[in-house]
Coordinates of C-alpha atoms in Angstrom, one line a residue:
X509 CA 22.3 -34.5 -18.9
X510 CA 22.4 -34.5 -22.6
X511 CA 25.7 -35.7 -23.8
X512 CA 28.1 -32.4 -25.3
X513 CA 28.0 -34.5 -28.4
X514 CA 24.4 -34.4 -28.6
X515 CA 23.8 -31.1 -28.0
X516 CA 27.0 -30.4 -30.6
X517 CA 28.9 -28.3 -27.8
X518 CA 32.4 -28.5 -27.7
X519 CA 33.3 -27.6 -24.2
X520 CA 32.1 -26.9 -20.5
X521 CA 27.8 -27.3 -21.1
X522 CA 27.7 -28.2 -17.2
X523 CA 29.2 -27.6 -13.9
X524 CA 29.5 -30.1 -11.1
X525 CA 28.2 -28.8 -7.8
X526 CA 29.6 -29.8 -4.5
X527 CA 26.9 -32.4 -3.8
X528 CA 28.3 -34.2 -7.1
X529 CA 25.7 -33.5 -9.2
X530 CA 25.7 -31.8 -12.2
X531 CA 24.0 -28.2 -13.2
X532 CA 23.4 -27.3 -17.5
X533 CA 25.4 -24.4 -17.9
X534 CA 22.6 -22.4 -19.6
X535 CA 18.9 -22.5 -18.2
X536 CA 15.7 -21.1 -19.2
X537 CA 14.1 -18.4 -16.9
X538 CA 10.7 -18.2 -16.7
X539 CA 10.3 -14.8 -14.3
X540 CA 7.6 -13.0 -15.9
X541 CA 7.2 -15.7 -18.6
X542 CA 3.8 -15.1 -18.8
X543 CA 0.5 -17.4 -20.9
X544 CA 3.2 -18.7 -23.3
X545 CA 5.2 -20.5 -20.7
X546 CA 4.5 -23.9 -21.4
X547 CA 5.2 -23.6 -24.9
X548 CA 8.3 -21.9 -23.9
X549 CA 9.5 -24.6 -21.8
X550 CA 8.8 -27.4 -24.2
X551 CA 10.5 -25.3 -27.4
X552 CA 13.2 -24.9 -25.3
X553 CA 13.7 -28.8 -24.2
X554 CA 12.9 -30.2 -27.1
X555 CA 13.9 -27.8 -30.0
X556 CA 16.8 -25.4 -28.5
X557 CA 18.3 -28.3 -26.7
X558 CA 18.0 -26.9 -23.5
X559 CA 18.1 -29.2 -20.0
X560 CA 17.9 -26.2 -17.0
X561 CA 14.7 -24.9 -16.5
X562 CA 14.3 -22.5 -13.6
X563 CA 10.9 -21.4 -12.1
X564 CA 9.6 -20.5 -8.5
X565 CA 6.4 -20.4 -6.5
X566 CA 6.2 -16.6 -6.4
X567 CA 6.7 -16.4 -10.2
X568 CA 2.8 -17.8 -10.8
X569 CA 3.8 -20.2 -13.6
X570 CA 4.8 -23.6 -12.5
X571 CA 1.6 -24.9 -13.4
X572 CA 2.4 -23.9 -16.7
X573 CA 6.0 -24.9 -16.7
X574 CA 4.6 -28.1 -15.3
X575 CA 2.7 -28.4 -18.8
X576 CA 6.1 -28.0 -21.1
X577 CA 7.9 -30.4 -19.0
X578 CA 5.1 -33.4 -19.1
X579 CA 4.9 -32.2 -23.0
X580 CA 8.9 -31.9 -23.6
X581 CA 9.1 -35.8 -21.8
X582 CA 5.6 -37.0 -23.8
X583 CA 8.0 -36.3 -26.6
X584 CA 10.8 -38.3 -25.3
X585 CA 13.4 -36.7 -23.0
X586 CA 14.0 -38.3 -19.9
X587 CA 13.2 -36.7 -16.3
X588 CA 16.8 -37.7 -15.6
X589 CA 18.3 -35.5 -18.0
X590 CA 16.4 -32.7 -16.5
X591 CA 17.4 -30.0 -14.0
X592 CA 14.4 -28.2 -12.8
X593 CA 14.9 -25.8 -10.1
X594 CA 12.4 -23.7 -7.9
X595 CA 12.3 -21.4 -4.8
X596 CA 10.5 -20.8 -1.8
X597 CA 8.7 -17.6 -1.2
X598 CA 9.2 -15.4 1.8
X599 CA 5.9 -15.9 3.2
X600 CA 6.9 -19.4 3.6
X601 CA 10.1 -18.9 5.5
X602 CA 8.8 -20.8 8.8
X603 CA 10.0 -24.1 9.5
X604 CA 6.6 -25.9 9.4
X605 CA 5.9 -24.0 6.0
X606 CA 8.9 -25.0 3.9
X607 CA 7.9 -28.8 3.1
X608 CA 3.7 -27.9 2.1
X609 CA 5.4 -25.4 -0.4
X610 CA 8.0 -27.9 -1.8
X611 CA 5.2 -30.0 -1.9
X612 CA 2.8 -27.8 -3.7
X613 CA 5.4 -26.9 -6.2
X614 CA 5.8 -30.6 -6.9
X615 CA 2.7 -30.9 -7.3
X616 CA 1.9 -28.0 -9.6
X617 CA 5.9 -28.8 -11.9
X618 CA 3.9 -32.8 -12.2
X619 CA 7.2 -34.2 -10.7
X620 CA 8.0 -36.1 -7.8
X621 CA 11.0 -34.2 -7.2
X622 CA 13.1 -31.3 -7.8
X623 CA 16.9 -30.8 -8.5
X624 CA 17.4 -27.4 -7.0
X625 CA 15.6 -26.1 -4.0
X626 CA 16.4 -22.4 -3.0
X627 CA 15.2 -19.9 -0.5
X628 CA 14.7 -16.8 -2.8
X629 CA 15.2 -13.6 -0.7
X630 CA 16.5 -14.1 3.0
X631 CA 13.8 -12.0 4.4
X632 CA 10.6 -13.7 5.8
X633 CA 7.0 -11.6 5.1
X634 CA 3.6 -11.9 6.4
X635 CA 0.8 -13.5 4.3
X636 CA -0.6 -11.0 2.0
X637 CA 2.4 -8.4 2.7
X638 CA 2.3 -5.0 0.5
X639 CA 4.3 -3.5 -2.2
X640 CA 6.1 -2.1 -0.3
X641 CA 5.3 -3.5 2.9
X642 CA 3.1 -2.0 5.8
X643 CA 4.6 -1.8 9.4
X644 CA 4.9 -5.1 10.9
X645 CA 4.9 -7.1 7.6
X646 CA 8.8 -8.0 7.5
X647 CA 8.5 -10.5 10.3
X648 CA 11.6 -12.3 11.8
X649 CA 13.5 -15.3 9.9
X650 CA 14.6 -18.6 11.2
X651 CA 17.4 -19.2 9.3
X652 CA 18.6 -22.2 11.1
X653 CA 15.3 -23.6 11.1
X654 CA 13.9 -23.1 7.8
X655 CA 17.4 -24.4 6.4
X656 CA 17.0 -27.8 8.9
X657 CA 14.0 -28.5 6.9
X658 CA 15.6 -27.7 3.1
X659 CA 17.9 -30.4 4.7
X660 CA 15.3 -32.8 5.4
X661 CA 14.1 -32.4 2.4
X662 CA 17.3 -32.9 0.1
X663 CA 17.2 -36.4 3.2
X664 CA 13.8 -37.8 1.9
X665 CA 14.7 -37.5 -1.8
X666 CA 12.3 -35.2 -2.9
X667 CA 14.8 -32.6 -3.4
X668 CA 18.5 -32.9 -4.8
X669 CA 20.1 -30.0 -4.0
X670 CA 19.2 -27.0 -1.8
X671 CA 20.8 -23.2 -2.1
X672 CA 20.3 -19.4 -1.7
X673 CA 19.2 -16.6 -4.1
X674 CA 20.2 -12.8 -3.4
X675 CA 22.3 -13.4 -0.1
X676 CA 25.0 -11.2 1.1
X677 CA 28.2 -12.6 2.4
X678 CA 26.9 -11.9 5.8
X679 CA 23.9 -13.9 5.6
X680 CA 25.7 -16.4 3.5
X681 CA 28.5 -17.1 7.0
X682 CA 25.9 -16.8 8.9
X683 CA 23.8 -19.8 7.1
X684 CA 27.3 -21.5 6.9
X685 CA 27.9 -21.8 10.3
X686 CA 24.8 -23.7 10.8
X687 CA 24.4 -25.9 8.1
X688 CA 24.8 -28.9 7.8
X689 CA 24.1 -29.6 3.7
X690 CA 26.4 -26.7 3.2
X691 CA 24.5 -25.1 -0.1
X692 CA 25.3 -26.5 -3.5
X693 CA 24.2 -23.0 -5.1
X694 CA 23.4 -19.1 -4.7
X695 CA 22.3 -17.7 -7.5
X696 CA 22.5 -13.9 -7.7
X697 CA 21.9 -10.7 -10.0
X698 CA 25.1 -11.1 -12.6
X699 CA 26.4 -8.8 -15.4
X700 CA 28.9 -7.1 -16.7
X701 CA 27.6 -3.4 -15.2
X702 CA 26.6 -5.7 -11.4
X703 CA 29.5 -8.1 -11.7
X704 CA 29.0 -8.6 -7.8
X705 CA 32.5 -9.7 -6.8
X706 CA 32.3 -10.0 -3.5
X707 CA 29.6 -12.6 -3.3
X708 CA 31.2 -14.4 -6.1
X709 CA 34.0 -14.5 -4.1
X710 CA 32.9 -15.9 -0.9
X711 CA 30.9 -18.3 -3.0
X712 CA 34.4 -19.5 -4.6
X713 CA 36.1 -19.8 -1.5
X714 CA 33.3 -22.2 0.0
X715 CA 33.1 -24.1 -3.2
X716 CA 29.4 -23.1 -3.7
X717 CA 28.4 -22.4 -7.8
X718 CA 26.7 -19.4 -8.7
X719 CA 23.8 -19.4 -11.1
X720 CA 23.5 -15.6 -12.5
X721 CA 20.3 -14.1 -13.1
X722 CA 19.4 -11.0 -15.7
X723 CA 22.1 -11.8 -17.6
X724 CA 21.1 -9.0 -20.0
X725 CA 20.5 -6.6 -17.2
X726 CA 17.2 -5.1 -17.5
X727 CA 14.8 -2.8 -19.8
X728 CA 15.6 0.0 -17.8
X729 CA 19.9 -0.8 -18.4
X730 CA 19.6 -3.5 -21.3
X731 CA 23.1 -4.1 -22.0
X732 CA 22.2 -5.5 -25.1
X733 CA 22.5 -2.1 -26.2
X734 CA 25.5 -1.2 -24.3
X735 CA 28.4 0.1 -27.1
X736 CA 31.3 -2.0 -25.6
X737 CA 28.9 -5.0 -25.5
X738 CA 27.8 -4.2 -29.3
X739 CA 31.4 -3.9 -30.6
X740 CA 32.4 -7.3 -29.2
X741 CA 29.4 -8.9 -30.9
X742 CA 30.5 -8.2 -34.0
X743 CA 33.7 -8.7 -34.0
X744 CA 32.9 -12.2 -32.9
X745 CA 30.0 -11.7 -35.2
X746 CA 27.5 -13.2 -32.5
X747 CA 24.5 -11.1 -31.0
X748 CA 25.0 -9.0 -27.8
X749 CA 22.7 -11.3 -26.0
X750 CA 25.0 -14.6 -26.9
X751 CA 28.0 -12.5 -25.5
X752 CA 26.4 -11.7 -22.1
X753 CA 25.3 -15.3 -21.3
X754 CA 29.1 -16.4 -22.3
X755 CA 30.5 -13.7 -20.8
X756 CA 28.5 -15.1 -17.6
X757 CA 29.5 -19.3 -18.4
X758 CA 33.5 -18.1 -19.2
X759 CA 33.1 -16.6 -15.4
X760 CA 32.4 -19.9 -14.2
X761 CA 28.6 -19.1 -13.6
X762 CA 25.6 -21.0 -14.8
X763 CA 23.1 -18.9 -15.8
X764 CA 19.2 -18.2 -17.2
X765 CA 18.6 -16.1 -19.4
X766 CA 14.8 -15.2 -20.0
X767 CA 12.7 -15.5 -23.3
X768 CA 9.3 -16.5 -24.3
X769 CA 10.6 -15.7 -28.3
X770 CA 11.4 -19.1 -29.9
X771 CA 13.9 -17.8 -32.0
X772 CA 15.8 -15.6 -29.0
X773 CA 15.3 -19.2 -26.7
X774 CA 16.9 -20.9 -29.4
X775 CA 19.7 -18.2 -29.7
X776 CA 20.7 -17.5 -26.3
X777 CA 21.8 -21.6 -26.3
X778 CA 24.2 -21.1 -29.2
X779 CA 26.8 -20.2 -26.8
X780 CA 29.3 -23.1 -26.9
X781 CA 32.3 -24.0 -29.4
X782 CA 33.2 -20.5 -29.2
X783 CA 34.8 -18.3 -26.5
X784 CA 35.1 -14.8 -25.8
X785 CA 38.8 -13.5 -26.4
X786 CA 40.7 -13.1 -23.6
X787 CA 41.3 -9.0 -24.3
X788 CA 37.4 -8.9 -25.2
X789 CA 36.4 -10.6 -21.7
X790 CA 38.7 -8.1 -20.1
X791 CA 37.0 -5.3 -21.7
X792 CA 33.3 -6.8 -21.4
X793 CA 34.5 -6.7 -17.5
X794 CA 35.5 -3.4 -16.9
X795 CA 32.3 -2.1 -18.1
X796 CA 32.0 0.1 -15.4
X797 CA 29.4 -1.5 -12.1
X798 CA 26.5 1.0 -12.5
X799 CA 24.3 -0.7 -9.7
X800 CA 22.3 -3.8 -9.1
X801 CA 19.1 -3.4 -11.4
X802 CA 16.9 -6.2 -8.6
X803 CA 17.6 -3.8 -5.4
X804 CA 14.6 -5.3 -3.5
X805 CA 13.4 -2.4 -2.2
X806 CA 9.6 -2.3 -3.5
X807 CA 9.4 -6.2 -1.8
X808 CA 11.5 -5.3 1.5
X809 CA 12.0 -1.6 2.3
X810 CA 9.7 0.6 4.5
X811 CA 11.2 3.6 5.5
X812 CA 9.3 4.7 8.2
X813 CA 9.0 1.8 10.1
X814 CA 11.9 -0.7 9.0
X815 CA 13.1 -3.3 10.1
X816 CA 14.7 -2.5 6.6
X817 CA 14.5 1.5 5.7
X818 CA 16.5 1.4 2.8
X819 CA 18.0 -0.9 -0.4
X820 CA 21.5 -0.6 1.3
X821 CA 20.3 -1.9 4.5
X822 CA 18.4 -5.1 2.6
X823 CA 22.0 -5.6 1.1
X824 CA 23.9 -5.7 4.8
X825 CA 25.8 -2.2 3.3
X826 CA 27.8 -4.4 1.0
X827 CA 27.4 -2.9 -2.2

């Protein structure tokens, strides 16, 4: 990790997780980064002073993102001041799966490990599953099993830390009763209009960090353009965009916001040695929780045949 003198930021750039390791408050996203991906990942290392770059199998790009990392350390960062996380898809949710798809990540990133392993929807599918999925295509999930093996996996070094992505609290006791590398994150859909409190919560209360996806919302509900969100931005006379991803690091969230602009990468960094007023926070939260904009439902739901007939039922009926 880059010192905050380097990277001229005056306070909290990095959280520690449980595990004692450290996560770069601000990552890169690459979900639908697209052809310019590599050059996104190496702007971002080694011109925007970014060190968090998060990918996943399922996203079609880490051989790309592979590219900007071997480019951003040809040009002189170290691996070790890298945090490169990934996922593993739900068609690889079996025991006996999980370590051939660290393994071709690895291969595809060009690294010989990873900092962040996480399970990316706690729902197993069959190879070649439809949008949305057929009868018989949302197939039972081993938990237990499939989490023994992100263990075994943080045991052989090839992974540093393991964790969850779009869990309820339900599944999140449930995986916590078994484990026994408890998980050093869950990273979840976070804004002001989905602040999801209750998994934030739980997550708080087991000393797991949260990383917080679509910081912006979406193109559908771009909160970019939300008035309240506007108003603060000039007052403070930073862009909507900056304001979100603070609005998500003063929370005590990591986050990744996503970008394949060089000059919007380079912006949505600028977000330390400067903080969100107090009254402005307060405001920027009670933006009123429209609804999660990532429900699930075209990967998960069939509403004929289940197991999961509807978005509610995906989410355990907590939101």
């Amino acid at each position: 990790m880059a010192s905050a003198q380097a990277m001229g930021q005056g306070e909290q750039d990095h959280f520690v997780l449980k595990s004692g390791h450290t996560i770069p408050a601000v990552g890169l996203g690459t979900w639908r980064a697209g052809s310019d991906t590599a050059h996104s990942v190496k702007t971002a290392i080694t011109e925007a002073g970014y060190r968090h770059v998060d990918t996943a199998a399922q996203y079609g790009v880490e051989k790309e993102v592979g590219k900007g990392l071997k480019a951003a350390m040809e040009a002189g960062i170290s691996r070790k001041d890298l945090f490169v996380t990934s996922k593993l898809w739900c068609t690889e949710l079996v025991p006996d799966k999980v370590r051939p798809a660290l393994q071709n990540t690895l291969k595809d990133l060009q690294l010989d490990y990873i900092d962040l392993y996480l399970i990316h929807w706690p729902f197993r599918l069959k190879d070649g599953a439809h949008m949305p999925p057929e009868a018989g295509e949302v197939l039972e999930f081993d938990m237990e099993g499939v989490w023994r093996e992100m263990e075994s996996l943080v045991k052989d070094g090839l992974v540093k830390d393991i964790g969850v992505c779009n869990y309820t609290v339900t599944k999140l006791n449930r995986l916590l009763r078994s484990a026994k590398v408890p998980p050093s994150v869950c990273q979840m859909e976070m804004h002001p209009g989905w602040k999801n409190d209750k998994i934030f919560e739980a997550c708080k209360k087991h000393g797991i960090h949260v990383t917080a996806y679509s910081p912006l919302g979406s193109s559908e509900k771009n909160l970019a353009h939300d008035p309240v969100v506007e108003k603060v931005a000039n007052k403070l006379n930073k862009t909507p965009g900056q304001v979100l991803i603070k609005w998500a690091i003063q929370r005590g969230t990591s986050v990744i916001p996503k970008s394949t602009k060089d000059e919007r990468i380079k912006e949505n960094i600028q977000v330390f040695g400067w903080e969100i007023p107090e009254e402005d926070f307060k405001v920027l939260c009670s933006i009123k929780d429209e609804k999660r904009v990532l429900t699930g439902e075209e990967l998960f739901v069939n509403k004929t045949h289940g197991p999961y007939k509807s978005a509610s039922e995906v989410w355990d009926h907590e939101d």
